[in-house]
Every structure is written in C-alpha cells, then in structure tokens.
C-alpha cells in the first residue's frame, strides 16, 4: 500500500481569478492505494467526510482521477483506494482537488511511476471535474506541484510555477458556513467593464512582478480583486470586519479563498502571520460562528508520498 498527501490550496489570490493558486502546508488529504485482483477501481473507505462523499469510484474525485490514469495506460489493473479527509468540505480550500491529486499520486507510485507530476495534469483535472462540473486547475495544480502557480491556458495546458519570496506566509480562516461553488459563480456578472478589466490585469501583472522581485510592497498593492470579491464578500459573515483586523495587523493583502467562505491574508513573515491570525480570530469571537485558522508557509513541495508499504 502506498499513501500520498496532497495539501489544501488557495485559489485566485484576489487578482488571478481562475488562473492563480498556492499550496498550504496544512491541512490536506491522504489517499492510500493498493492493488486488487478484480480489475476495477474501488473506494473501499472514506474517513473524515461525515458520510457525505460517494463511494462510487466514478463519482468520487479520487476514483475518477485513478480511472483516467489507468485508461491512459491502457491498463485494467484493479486498485483499491482509502480516502482520508483532513480538511473541511466546501471550504474554498480545494478539498475535492486534494483528494484527486493524492489519489493520482498514490496510484502512479503504486504502478511504478509511469508519469511525472506534470504528466498527471489531465488525470487530476478529470477528478476535479467530477466535483466542480468543469476542468479547472487553480486548486489541483498548486496542490500537485506546490508553490504559487499561474495557469496561462488549457489548450494546451500551460502552467507556470512562480517564485515564492522568502518569508512569505499565509493565514487562512475558515468560518463554519456553507457557500456552494455553483452559487458563488452564479452571483458573478457575465460581463465586466473595460476599466475593471484593465485594473485586474494590472494587479495580476503587479503581483507576478512582485513575486519575481521579492517586492512585498508591490505584492500588497496588487492584491485587489475587482471581479469577484465585490459580489462574493456579502455572502461571508463579517468579511469586512475580519479584513479590517488583518490589515490593521500588517497583512500584505486580504481576500476570499476560491469561492469562499474561507478568507486569507498574505504576510511577510511568520511572526506577522501569527499576529494577523490572532486579530482575525478576535474579529469573529462572540459572533456565534465556529471557525478554524491555519498559519502556513507556502508549501513548495506539493503532493508527496508519505508511506510506502509496497514491499
């Protein structure tokens, strides 16, 4: 049996709607893979999901990813999967993506690593599509590769790994409220103004430039979203109050992780990140909302094998 870990991820990073994402150190999912003799892919166990996720392999992100991988190999090898969810569902932290990535990485290793990480792209996208209804990589690619990634396009898939400035940390606060990705997408306008298009493009360029030049000031000035945040922020209780607390604490920037409800703050050091986390927590204390907080370096490793009992 081989077990892989795939980290949670933060998508969009404000100015990179559907095109930017980064990986966290924790939380994340683990998936274990072992051969079976029945020539099928099976989900034999799921833990940590409260019984919400399907055991049908074709309807499960991890199972679908492994089925796509085996199809590409022309193999009828049977594989059993055990999925261990260690992150909240519907959190905006790439929960479905982490399961897809961990399953593909575990199965690939079990089969002798016929594919490199980048060659796993179509399989993890196939897994993610089961959950989201479309193949988009702003969660699966950072979870797989680690670091900060830019998805320039899909035909062909063009993924750029961006530099991670030393000291860069992230705080993520996940309030216990549910926002469906479908609802968060439907609330967005179908068209944007030329003014906002230019502003968002400039912010994205500024963020990328700031990452390459280790310019935290430029990174902070660029972390603004004129596309989605104005429409999605009202869905998240006390969003403005938490943002005010984070920025008061010296965060570089603050925003919505993916489609929410998780919120994130980028910081220039671990000390700053811990201070910002405390202030973000205080902003929600007494509001009747349970929440989890994560303080993390940017995970530059991505998905990895954490146990190998193949022998």
PDB file of N, CA, C and O in Angstrom, residues 19 150-160:
ATOM      1  N   UNK A  19      -6.985  31.656 -12.360  1.00  0.00           N
ATOM      2  CA  UNK A  19      -5.679  31.473 -13.002  1.00  0.00           C
ATOM      3  C   UNK A  19      -4.513  31.421 -12.019  1.00  0.00           C
ATOM      4  O   UNK A  19      -3.393  31.107 -12.436  1.00  0.00           O
ATOM      5  N   UNK A 150       0.629  29.828 -11.870  1.00  0.00           N
ATOM      6  CA  UNK A 150      -0.185  30.607 -12.805  1.00  0.00           C
ATOM      7  C   UNK A 150      -0.625  29.680 -13.927  1.00  0.00           C
ATOM      8  O   UNK A 150       0.218  29.045 -14.570  1.00  0.00           O
ATOM      9  N   UNK A 151      -1.930  29.569 -14.147  1.00  0.00           N
ATOM     10  CA  UNK A 151      -2.446  28.761 -15.253  1.00  0.00           C
ATOM     11  C   UNK A 151      -2.716  29.707 -16.405  1.00  0.00           C
ATOM     12  O   UNK A 151      -3.676  30.487 -16.381  1.00  0.00           O
ATOM     13  N   UNK A 152      -1.837  29.657 -17.399  1.00  0.00           N
ATOM     14  CA  UNK A 152      -1.960  30.590 -18.522  1.00  0.00           C
ATOM     15  C   UNK A 152      -3.006  30.133 -19.526  1.00  0.00           C
ATOM     16  O   UNK A 152      -3.625  30.952 -20.219  1.00  0.00           O
ATOM     17  N   UNK A 153      -3.213  28.809 -19.622  1.00  0.00           N
ATOM     18  CA  UNK A 153      -4.198  28.300 -20.566  1.00  0.00           C
ATOM     19  C   UNK A 153      -4.305  26.795 -20.483  1.00  0.00           C
ATOM     20  O   UNK A 153      -3.514  26.126 -19.802  1.00  0.00           O
ATOM     21  N   UNK A 154      -5.287  26.245 -21.215  1.00  0.00           N
ATOM     22  CA  UNK A 154      -5.572  24.811 -21.153  1.00  0.00           C
ATOM     23  C   UNK A 154      -5.447  24.108 -22.506  1.00  0.00           C
ATOM     24  O   UNK A 154      -5.523  22.886 -22.559  1.00  0.00           O
ATOM     25  N   UNK A 155      -5.310  24.833 -23.573  1.00  0.00           N
ATOM     26  CA  UNK A 155      -5.248  24.195 -24.902  1.00  0.00           C
ATOM     27  C   UNK A 155      -4.030  24.668 -25.668  1.00  0.00           C
ATOM     28  O   UNK A 155      -4.129  25.558 -26.531  1.00  0.00           O
ATOM     29  N   UNK A 156      -2.841  24.091 -25.354  1.00  0.00           N
ATOM     30  CA  UNK A 156      -2.593  23.042 -24.358  1.00  0.00           C
ATOM     31  C   UNK A 156      -2.483  23.619 -22.951  1.00  0.00           C
ATOM     32  O   UNK A 156      -2.383  24.847 -22.778  1.00  0.00           O
ATOM     33  N   UNK A 157      -2.461  22.729 -21.955  1.00  0.00           N
ATOM     34  CA  UNK A 157      -2.299  23.158 -20.577  1.00  0.00           C
ATOM     35  C   UNK A 157      -0.935  23.814 -20.399  1.00  0.00           C
ATOM     36  O   UNK A 157       0.094  23.241 -20.740  1.00  0.00           O
ATOM     37  N   UNK A 158      -0.955  25.029 -19.898  1.00  0.00           N
ATOM     38  CA  UNK A 158       0.270  25.819 -19.755  1.00  0.00           C
ATOM     39  C   UNK A 158       0.311  26.363 -18.331  1.00  0.00           C
ATOM     40  O   UNK A 158      -0.427  27.292 -17.987  1.00  0.00           O
ATOM     41  N   UNK A 159       1.149  25.749 -17.498  1.00  0.00           N
ATOM     42  CA  UNK A 159       1.223  26.097 -16.083  1.00  0.00           C
ATOM     43  C   UNK A 159       2.613  26.652 -15.773  1.00  0.00           C
ATOM     44  O   UNK A 159       3.624  26.035 -16.108  1.00  0.00           O
ATOM     45  N   UNK A 160       2.660  27.808 -15.145  1.00  0.00           N
ATOM     46  CA  UNK A 160       3.916  28.471 -14.811  1.00  0.00           C
ATOM     47  C   UNK A 160       4.075  28.467 -13.292  1.00  0.00           C
ATOM     48  O   UNK A 160       3.190  28.944 -12.566  1.00  0.00           O
TER      49      UNK A 160
END
